[in-house]
Amino acid sequence: MTVERTPRSVTTAQPSRARSTVSAATLATAIAVLVAGAPQAAASESPAVPKAPAATAVSAARAATTAPSTLDSLARFFARDGAVARAKAQPRIEGATVPVYTLAPGFVADASGADRAPIAKLDFLASKALSADGQVASVWTAHTGGSWKVVNIATGGDETYYVAKGAKKLAGGTVFREPQIDAWYVQRGARVLPLDADAERAVGARGTTVDAYRERVHKAYADKLPGSPYAKKGEAGGYGPRSDAAPPTDARPADGARDAVQHSATASAGDEGLLTATSALTALAALVALGLSGAVALRLRRR
């Protein structure tokens, strides 16, 4: 009964543990290599974060939005076409004033992503306005002439709606619009996710990578950037619908107009960015109705 099996058992067990330890070490090394490389790959395709407006700018924009003169213009806006009596419109501003970003020309031109150009640029700040009869409008403010001013009032609350939706879908991301197809997205790091049906048609329901999105918009718009022969034909920012020819293949003509009156500062922004077409003559009646001054433009939007 003096069979010593314990040492033998221990002896056979030790090499097993040793082999297990070596295997784990090898695996850990491999994982470390992969993890070390992953951030570099992601960083190479992640654009710079767009510049956000300062708190003082947001505060000044908000003050312009809630000024008595703006509320009076909103009352006129809501009362157009007899929708509601001007005296009964009782417009009010609801929710936060938010930054609205638009697909940036620099990103479109940056074919390789080497410049890490921001995917979007700050276009304006927007606030949601409501009337007593339930109408919704979006009040746009921009820094022009040395101060923040209301430059546009448009039907619907897309701007604030998609900013809130993007924050829920991808916290900390940049919500931006590709105006040529009226698509809304949210981007953070190397991902671009769709926020509406137009965006889903463009990049799929699950979204795409920044590199793939860059490739798509570069192919569609790089030859139509400001300063290009296309832009010099007279289209706003190089993307306006033309009366003498069909629209670009990647853009669809608007099937509905979004009532809008905008100051010349917003209209001229089309010369720098990717904005929609302008038509001062069409918007002139709205200008008179709202009692606003300056050059105006009608911003078309697919409904």
mmCIF file of C-alpha atoms in Angstrom:
data_model
loop_
_atom_site.group_PDB
_atom_site.id
_atom_site.type_symbol
_atom_site.label_atom_id
_atom_site.label_comp_id
_atom_site.label_asym_id
_atom_site.label_seq_id
_atom_site.Cartn_x
_atom_site.Cartn_y
_atom_site.Cartn_z
ATOM 1 C CA MET A 1 0.000 0.000 0.000
ATOM 2 C CA THR A 2 2.958 2.284 -0.485
ATOM 3 C CA VAL A 3 2.159 3.213 -4.066
ATOM 4 C CA GLU A 4 3.172 6.851 -4.447
ATOM 5 C CA ARG A 5 0.839 8.087 -7.108
ATOM 6 C CA THR A 6 0.618 11.631 -5.893
ATOM 7 C CA PRO A 7 4.110 12.681 -7.035
ATOM 8 C CA ARG A 8 3.517 10.989 -10.380
ATOM 9 C CA SER A 9 0.188 12.781 -10.648
ATOM 10 C CA VAL A 10 1.764 16.088 -9.751
ATOM 11 C CA THR A 11 4.569 15.484 -12.214
ATOM 12 C CA THR A 12 2.160 14.891 -15.084
ATOM 13 C CA ALA A 13 0.028 17.845 -14.026
ATOM 14 C CA GLN A 14 2.854 20.359 -13.968
ATOM 15 C CA PRO A 15 3.772 20.101 -17.653
ATOM 16 C CA SER A 16 0.073 20.481 -18.451
ATOM 17 C CA ARG A 17 -0.098 23.729 -16.487
ATOM 18 C CA ALA A 18 3.129 24.863 -18.104
ATOM 19 C CA ARG A 19 1.733 24.266 -21.581
ATOM 20 C CA SER A 20 -1.424 26.144 -20.590
ATOM 21 C CA THR A 21 0.649 29.063 -19.321
ATOM 22 C CA VAL A 22 2.662 29.286 -22.525
ATOM 23 C CA SER A 23 -0.503 29.170 -24.617
ATOM 24 C CA ALA A 24 -2.064 31.980 -22.601
ATOM 25 C CA ALA A 25 1.055 34.076 -22.896
ATOM 26 C CA THR A 26 1.124 33.600 -26.643
ATOM 27 C CA LEU A 27 -2.529 34.539 -26.891
ATOM 28 C CA ALA A 28 -2.033 37.596 -24.705
ATOM 29 C CA THR A 29 0.842 38.730 -26.915
ATOM 30 C CA ALA A 30 -1.262 38.331 -30.028
ATOM 31 C CA ILE A 31 -4.157 40.252 -28.500
ATOM 32 C CA ALA A 32 -1.812 43.032 -27.405
ATOM 33 C CA VAL A 33 -0.524 43.388 -30.947
ATOM 34 C CA LEU A 34 -4.053 43.555 -32.329
ATOM 35 C CA VAL A 35 -5.237 46.030 -29.711
ATOM 36 C CA ALA A 36 -2.197 48.216 -30.250
ATOM 37 C CA GLY A 37 -2.874 48.341 -33.962
ATOM 38 C CA ALA A 38 -6.619 48.913 -33.782
ATOM 39 C CA PRO A 39 -6.625 52.518 -32.521
ATOM 40 C CA GLN A 40 -4.132 53.477 -35.224
ATOM 41 C CA ALA A 41 -6.362 52.059 -37.926
ATOM 42 C CA ALA A 42 -9.398 53.864 -36.553
ATOM 43 C CA ALA A 43 -7.533 57.142 -36.123
ATOM 44 C CA SER A 44 -6.324 57.080 -39.719
ATOM 45 C CA GLU A 45 -9.865 57.360 -41.051
ATOM 46 C CA SER A 46 -11.436 59.520 -38.329
ATOM 47 C CA PRO A 47 -11.867 63.153 -39.394
ATOM 48 C CA ALA A 48 -11.217 66.053 -37.069
ATOM 49 C CA VAL A 49 -14.116 67.120 -34.870
ATOM 50 C CA PRO A 50 -15.916 70.202 -36.248
ATOM 51 C CA LYS A 51 -15.559 73.391 -34.285
ATOM 52 C CA ALA A 52 -18.465 73.836 -31.898
ATOM 53 C CA PRO A 53 -19.992 77.239 -31.147
ATOM 54 C CA ALA A 54 -18.958 78.884 -27.896
ATOM 55 C CA ALA A 55 -21.434 79.114 -25.037
ATOM 56 C CA THR A 56 -21.511 82.894 -25.460
ATOM 57 C CA ALA A 57 -22.451 82.452 -29.126
ATOM 58 C CA VAL A 58 -25.301 80.097 -28.257
ATOM 59 C CA SER A 59 -26.524 82.539 -25.621
ATOM 60 C CA ALA A 60 -26.446 85.452 -28.075
ATOM 61 C CA ALA A 61 -28.250 83.397 -30.718
ATOM 62 C CA ARG A 62 -30.887 82.426 -28.195
ATOM 63 C CA ALA A 63 -31.421 86.060 -27.260
ATOM 64 C CA ALA A 64 -31.980 86.949 -30.908
ATOM 65 C CA THR A 65 -34.405 84.052 -31.281
ATOM 66 C CA THR A 66 -36.538 85.064 -28.310
ATOM 67 C CA ALA A 67 -36.490 88.809 -29.020
ATOM 68 C CA PRO A 68 -39.915 90.502 -29.354
ATOM 69 C CA SER A 69 -39.208 91.347 -33.004
ATOM 70 C CA THR A 70 -38.546 87.670 -33.763
ATOM 71 C CA LEU A 71 -41.704 86.554 -32.007
ATOM 72 C CA ASP A 72 -43.626 89.136 -34.027
ATOM 73 C CA SER A 73 -42.128 87.745 -37.250
ATOM 74 C CA LEU A 74 -43.067 84.248 -36.105
ATOM 75 C CA ALA A 75 -46.654 85.369 -35.549
ATOM 76 C CA ARG A 76 -46.736 86.638 -39.131
ATOM 77 C CA PHE A 77 -45.129 83.416 -40.334
ATOM 78 C CA PHE A 78 -47.656 81.183 -38.604
ATOM 79 C CA ALA A 79 -50.538 83.380 -39.811
ATOM 80 C CA ARG A 80 -49.581 83.146 -43.491
ATOM 81 C CA ASP A 81 -52.290 81.837 -45.804
ATOM 82 C CA GLY A 82 -54.836 82.331 -43.017
ATOM 83 C CA ALA A 83 -53.647 79.314 -41.032
ATOM 84 C CA VAL A 84 -54.275 81.158 -37.790
ATOM 85 C CA ALA A 85 -55.040 84.736 -36.824
ATOM 86 C CA ARG A 86 -51.840 86.650 -36.165
ATOM 87 C CA ALA A 87 -53.121 87.809 -32.784
ATOM 88 C CA LYS A 88 -53.841 84.209 -31.795
ATOM 89 C CA ALA A 89 -50.605 82.614 -33.017
ATOM 90 C CA GLN A 90 -48.859 83.194 -29.673
ATOM 91 C CA PRO A 91 -45.479 81.865 -30.848
ATOM 92 C CA ARG A 92 -43.026 80.504 -28.318
ATOM 93 C CA ILE A 93 -39.539 79.007 -28.426
ATOM 94 C CA GLU A 94 -39.269 75.500 -27.024
ATOM 95 C CA GLY A 95 -36.184 73.452 -26.167
ATOM 96 C CA ALA A 96 -32.520 74.236 -26.616
ATOM 97 C CA THR A 97 -30.820 76.230 -29.353
ATOM 98 C CA VAL A 98 -28.629 73.732 -31.210
ATOM 99 C CA PRO A 99 -25.774 73.891 -33.741
ATOM 100 C CA VAL A 100 -26.559 72.640 -37.234
ATOM 101 C CA TYR A 101 -23.720 71.227 -39.323
ATOM 102 C CA THR A 102 -23.555 70.694 -43.087
ATOM 103 C CA LEU A 103 -21.321 68.384 -45.143
ATOM 104 C CA ALA A 104 -18.024 70.270 -45.518
ATOM 105 C CA PRO A 105 -16.377 71.023 -48.887
ATOM 106 C CA GLY A 106 -12.976 70.261 -47.359
ATOM 107 C CA PHE A 107 -14.080 66.736 -46.479
ATOM 108 C CA VAL A 108 -15.477 66.165 -49.977
ATOM 109 C CA ALA A 109 -12.219 67.340 -51.549
ATOM 110 C CA ASP A 110 -10.028 65.258 -49.200
ATOM 111 C CA ALA A 111 -10.096 62.060 -51.282
ATOM 112 C CA SER A 112 -7.573 60.108 -49.205
ATOM 113 C CA GLY A 113 -8.492 61.427 -45.764
ATOM 114 C CA ALA A 114 -4.891 62.438 -45.216
ATOM 115 C CA ASP A 115 -5.897 65.966 -44.254
ATOM 116 C CA ARG A 116 -8.387 64.650 -41.654
ATOM 117 C CA ALA A 117 -10.746 67.438 -42.688
ATOM 118 C CA PRO A 118 -13.894 67.677 -40.510
ATOM 119 C CA ILE A 119 -16.828 65.850 -42.050
ATOM 120 C CA ALA A 120 -19.069 68.883 -41.552
ATOM 121 C CA LYS A 121 -18.954 72.595 -40.837
ATOM 122 C CA LEU A 122 -21.133 74.730 -38.616
ATOM 123 C CA ASP A 123 -23.872 76.235 -40.766
ATOM 124 C CA PHE A 124 -26.128 78.012 -38.268
ATOM 125 C CA LEU A 125 -27.880 77.625 -34.900
ATOM 126 C CA ALA A 126 -31.512 76.529 -34.783
ATOM 127 C CA SER A 127 -34.369 76.779 -32.292
ATOM 128 C CA LYS A 128 -37.794 75.149 -32.386
ATOM 129 C CA ALA A 129 -40.794 77.486 -32.458
ATOM 130 C CA LEU A 130 -44.411 76.506 -31.796
ATOM 131 C CA SER A 131 -47.693 78.317 -32.392
ATOM 132 C CA ALA A 132 -50.902 78.085 -30.404
ATOM 133 C CA ASP A 133 -52.540 75.991 -33.135
ATOM 134 C CA GLY A 134 -49.724 73.430 -33.176
ATOM 135 C CA GLN A 135 -47.645 74.654 -36.117
ATOM 136 C CA VAL A 136 -43.896 74.042 -35.860
ATOM 137 C CA ALA A 137 -41.125 76.181 -37.307
ATOM 138 C CA SER A 138 -37.360 76.333 -37.113
ATOM 139 C CA VAL A 139 -35.666 79.663 -36.403
ATOM 140 C CA TRP A 140 -32.138 79.911 -37.769
ATOM 141 C CA THR A 141 -29.552 82.333 -36.413
ATOM 142 C CA ALA A 142 -26.124 83.149 -37.804
ATOM 143 C CA HIS A 143 -23.277 85.500 -36.948
ATOM 144 C CA THR A 144 -23.441 88.291 -39.498
ATOM 145 C CA GLY A 145 -22.613 91.966 -39.386
ATOM 146 C CA GLY A 146 -20.812 91.543 -36.080
ATOM 147 C CA SER A 147 -23.666 89.968 -34.133
ATOM 148 C CA TRP A 148 -25.994 86.977 -34.014
ATOM 149 C CA LYS A 149 -29.167 87.568 -36.013
ATOM 150 C CA VAL A 150 -32.204 85.617 -37.149
ATOM 151 C CA VAL A 151 -31.560 84.810 -40.812
ATOM 152 C CA ASN A 152 -34.274 82.281 -41.575
ATOM 153 C CA ILE A 153 -37.646 80.949 -40.455
ATOM 154 C CA ALA A 154 -38.637 77.601 -41.963
ATOM 155 C CA THR A 155 -41.572 75.247 -41.548
ATOM 156 C CA GLY A 156 -41.010 72.078 -39.541
ATOM 157 C CA GLY A 157 -38.513 71.256 -36.815
ATOM 158 C CA ASP A 158 -36.053 69.000 -38.636
ATOM 159 C CA GLU A 159 -32.963 70.682 -37.256
ATOM 160 C CA THR A 160 -33.710 70.238 -33.559
ATOM 161 C CA TYR A 161 -35.372 66.850 -34.162
ATOM 162 C CA TYR A 162 -32.375 65.244 -35.862
ATOM 163 C CA VAL A 163 -29.874 66.746 -33.421
ATOM 164 C CA ALA A 164 -31.799 65.076 -30.585
ATOM 165 C CA LYS A 165 -32.147 61.805 -32.512
ATOM 166 C CA GLY A 166 -28.447 61.733 -33.313
ATOM 167 C CA ALA A 167 -27.510 62.277 -29.672
ATOM 168 C CA LYS A 168 -29.561 59.219 -28.716
ATOM 169 C CA LYS A 169 -28.236 57.044 -31.526
ATOM 170 C CA LEU A 170 -24.555 57.921 -31.158
ATOM 171 C CA ALA A 171 -23.812 59.972 -28.065
ATOM 172 C CA GLY A 172 -21.092 62.558 -28.552
ATOM 173 C CA GLY A 173 -21.312 62.375 -32.334
ATOM 174 C CA THR A 174 -21.670 65.146 -34.903
ATOM 175 C CA VAL A 175 -25.117 65.406 -36.479
ATOM 176 C CA PHE A 176 -24.913 66.814 -39.988
ATOM 177 C CA ARG A 177 -26.897 67.111 -43.196
ATOM 178 C CA GLU A 178 -25.954 66.240 -46.755
ATOM 179 C CA PRO A 179 -28.138 68.871 -48.441
ATOM 180 C CA GLN A 180 -27.893 67.520 -51.975
ATOM 181 C CA ILE A 181 -30.140 64.592 -51.034
ATOM 182 C CA ASP A 182 -31.565 66.095 -47.812
ATOM 183 C CA ALA A 183 -30.048 63.274 -45.763
ATOM 184 C CA TRP A 184 -29.248 63.464 -42.052
ATOM 185 C CA TYR A 185 -26.429 61.517 -40.381
ATOM 186 C CA VAL A 186 -24.523 61.264 -37.125
ATOM 187 C CA GLN A 187 -20.773 60.625 -37.152
ATOM 188 C CA ARG A 188 -18.335 59.753 -34.399
ATOM 189 C CA GLY A 189 -14.896 58.273 -34.867
ATOM 190 C CA ALA A 190 -14.885 56.000 -37.895
ATOM 191 C CA ARG A 191 -18.662 55.473 -38.110
ATOM 192 C CA VAL A 192 -21.390 57.297 -40.038
ATOM 193 C CA LEU A 193 -24.950 56.286 -39.132
ATOM 194 C CA PRO A 194 -28.168 57.305 -40.943
ATOM 195 C CA LEU A 195 -30.881 59.297 -39.197
ATOM 196 C CA ASP A 196 -33.543 59.359 -41.913
ATOM 197 C CA ALA A 197 -34.756 57.424 -44.947
ATOM 198 C CA ASP A 198 -32.663 59.451 -47.400
ATOM 199 C CA ALA A 199 -29.519 58.659 -45.440
ATOM 200 C CA GLU A 200 -30.431 54.969 -45.240
ATOM 201 C CA ARG A 201 -30.775 54.836 -49.005
ATOM 202 C CA ALA A 202 -27.329 56.383 -49.303
ATOM 203 C CA VAL A 203 -25.340 54.345 -46.762
ATOM 204 C CA GLY A 204 -27.622 51.509 -45.651
ATOM 205 C CA ALA A 205 -29.602 51.031 -42.470
ATOM 206 C CA ARG A 206 -26.490 50.025 -40.503
ATOM 207 C CA GLY A 207 -24.438 52.959 -41.703
ATOM 208 C CA THR A 208 -20.937 52.913 -43.096
ATOM 209 C CA THR A 209 -17.346 53.881 -42.337
ATOM 210 C CA VAL A 210 -16.012 57.399 -42.683
ATOM 211 C CA ASP A 211 -13.690 56.212 -45.461
ATOM 212 C CA ALA A 212 -16.554 54.674 -47.443
ATOM 213 C CA TYR A 213 -18.699 57.776 -46.955
ATOM 214 C CA ARG A 214 -15.825 60.015 -48.037
ATOM 215 C CA GLU A 215 -15.367 57.961 -51.172
ATOM 216 C CA ARG A 216 -19.067 58.282 -52.009
ATOM 217 C CA VAL A 217 -19.363 62.046 -51.560
ATOM 218 C CA HIS A 218 -16.020 62.686 -53.254
ATOM 219 C CA LYS A 219 -17.202 60.775 -56.301
ATOM 220 C CA ALA A 220 -20.549 62.581 -56.306
ATOM 221 C CA TYR A 221 -19.526 66.157 -55.528
ATOM 222 C CA ALA A 222 -15.779 66.751 -55.884
ATOM 223 C CA ASP A 223 -16.166 68.125 -59.402
ATOM 224 C CA LYS A 224 -18.930 70.478 -58.275
ATOM 225 C CA LEU A 225 -17.225 72.255 -55.389
ATOM 226 C CA PRO A 226 -17.114 76.064 -55.217
ATOM 227 C CA GLY A 227 -14.721 77.357 -57.839
ATOM 228 C CA SER A 228 -15.329 74.404 -60.160
ATOM 229 C CA PRO A 229 -16.625 74.881 -63.729
ATOM 230 C CA TYR A 230 -19.939 73.427 -62.533
ATOM 231 C CA ALA A 231 -20.250 76.036 -59.785
ATOM 232 C CA LYS A 232 -19.267 78.857 -62.136
ATOM 233 C CA LYS A 233 -22.354 78.148 -64.225
ATOM 234 C CA GLY A 234 -24.334 79.916 -61.525
ATOM 235 C CA GLU A 235 -25.574 77.175 -59.207
ATOM 236 C CA ALA A 236 -25.408 78.112 -55.502
ATOM 237 C CA GLY A 237 -22.359 76.386 -54.081
ATOM 238 C CA GLY A 238 -22.225 74.281 -57.233
ATOM 239 C CA TYR A 239 -25.283 72.233 -56.369
ATOM 240 C CA GLY A 240 -28.393 74.156 -57.326
ATOM 241 C CA PRO A 241 -31.022 72.638 -59.611
ATOM 242 C CA ARG A 242 -30.597 73.966 -63.137
ATOM 243 C CA SER A 243 -33.373 75.204 -65.369
ATOM 244 C CA ASP A 244 -31.496 74.367 -68.561
ATOM 245 C CA ALA A 245 -30.320 70.871 -67.708
ATOM 246 C CA ALA A 246 -31.019 67.852 -65.552
ATOM 247 C CA PRO A 247 -29.773 67.876 -61.925
ATOM 248 C CA PRO A 248 -26.627 65.941 -60.959
ATOM 249 C CA THR A 249 -27.114 62.187 -60.993
ATOM 250 C CA ASP A 250 -26.558 61.907 -57.233
ATOM 251 C CA ALA A 251 -29.116 64.586 -56.411
ATOM 252 C CA ARG A 252 -32.883 64.411 -56.711
ATOM 253 C CA PRO A 253 -35.053 67.463 -57.445
ATOM 254 C CA ALA A 254 -37.131 68.728 -54.564
ATOM 255 C CA ASP A 255 -40.706 67.475 -54.573
ATOM 256 C CA GLY A 256 -41.856 70.080 -52.085
ATOM 257 C CA ALA A 257 -40.836 73.555 -50.969
ATOM 258 C CA ARG A 258 -40.035 74.431 -47.399
ATOM 259 C CA ASP A 259 -41.202 77.944 -46.687
ATOM 260 C CA ALA A 260 -38.132 79.964 -45.874
ATOM 261 C CA VAL A 261 -36.940 83.528 -45.864
ATOM 262 C CA GLN A 262 -33.266 84.057 -45.290
ATOM 263 C CA HIS A 263 -30.942 87.002 -45.029
ATOM 264 C CA SER A 264 -28.280 87.589 -47.657
ATOM 265 C CA ALA A 265 -25.620 86.308 -45.254
ATOM 266 C CA THR A 266 -27.160 82.856 -45.307
ATOM 267 C CA ALA A 267 -27.700 82.934 -49.034
ATOM 268 C CA SER A 268 -24.076 83.863 -49.700
ATOM 269 C CA ALA A 269 -22.920 80.965 -47.520
ATOM 270 C CA GLY A 270 -23.708 78.804 -50.529
ATOM 271 C CA ASP A 271 -20.593 80.217 -52.176
ATOM 272 C CA GLU A 272 -18.480 78.629 -49.455
ATOM 273 C CA GLY A 273 -20.331 75.437 -48.603
ATOM 274 C CA LEU A 274 -22.673 72.788 -49.895
ATOM 275 C CA LEU A 275 -26.004 74.521 -49.580
ATOM 276 C CA THR A 276 -29.192 74.356 -51.595
ATOM 277 C CA ALA A 277 -30.296 76.562 -54.461
ATOM 278 C CA THR A 278 -31.515 80.129 -53.958
ATOM 279 C CA SER A 279 -34.302 82.061 -55.613
ATOM 280 C CA ALA A 280 -34.778 85.627 -54.404
ATOM 281 C CA LEU A 281 -37.752 86.323 -56.654
ATOM 282 C CA THR A 282 -39.746 83.358 -55.338
ATOM 283 C CA ALA A 283 -39.150 84.322 -51.716
ATOM 284 C CA LEU A 284 -39.848 88.029 -52.115
ATOM 285 C CA ALA A 285 -43.519 87.680 -51.157
ATOM 286 C CA ALA A 286 -42.570 85.871 -47.968
ATOM 287 C CA LEU A 287 -40.051 88.602 -47.174
ATOM 288 C CA VAL A 288 -42.739 91.274 -47.356
ATOM 289 C CA ALA A 289 -45.167 89.169 -45.318
ATOM 290 C CA LEU A 290 -42.687 88.701 -42.489
ATOM 291 C CA GLY A 291 -41.435 92.255 -42.521
ATOM 292 C CA LEU A 292 -37.793 91.160 -42.793
ATOM 293 C CA SER A 293 -35.145 93.048 -44.743
ATOM 294 C CA GLY A 294 -32.171 92.186 -46.890
ATOM 295 C CA ALA A 295 -31.656 89.845 -49.826
ATOM 296 C CA VAL A 296 -33.697 86.684 -49.556
ATOM 297 C CA ALA A 297 -33.664 83.131 -50.826
ATOM 298 C CA LEU A 298 -36.011 80.194 -50.896
ATOM 299 C CA ARG A 299 -34.452 77.044 -49.555
ATOM 300 C CA LEU A 300 -35.967 73.970 -51.155
ATOM 301 C CA ARG A 301 -36.338 70.830 -49.143
ATOM 302 C CA ARG A 302 -37.642 67.357 -49.945
ATOM 303 C CA ARG A 303 -40.584 66.503 -47.696
#
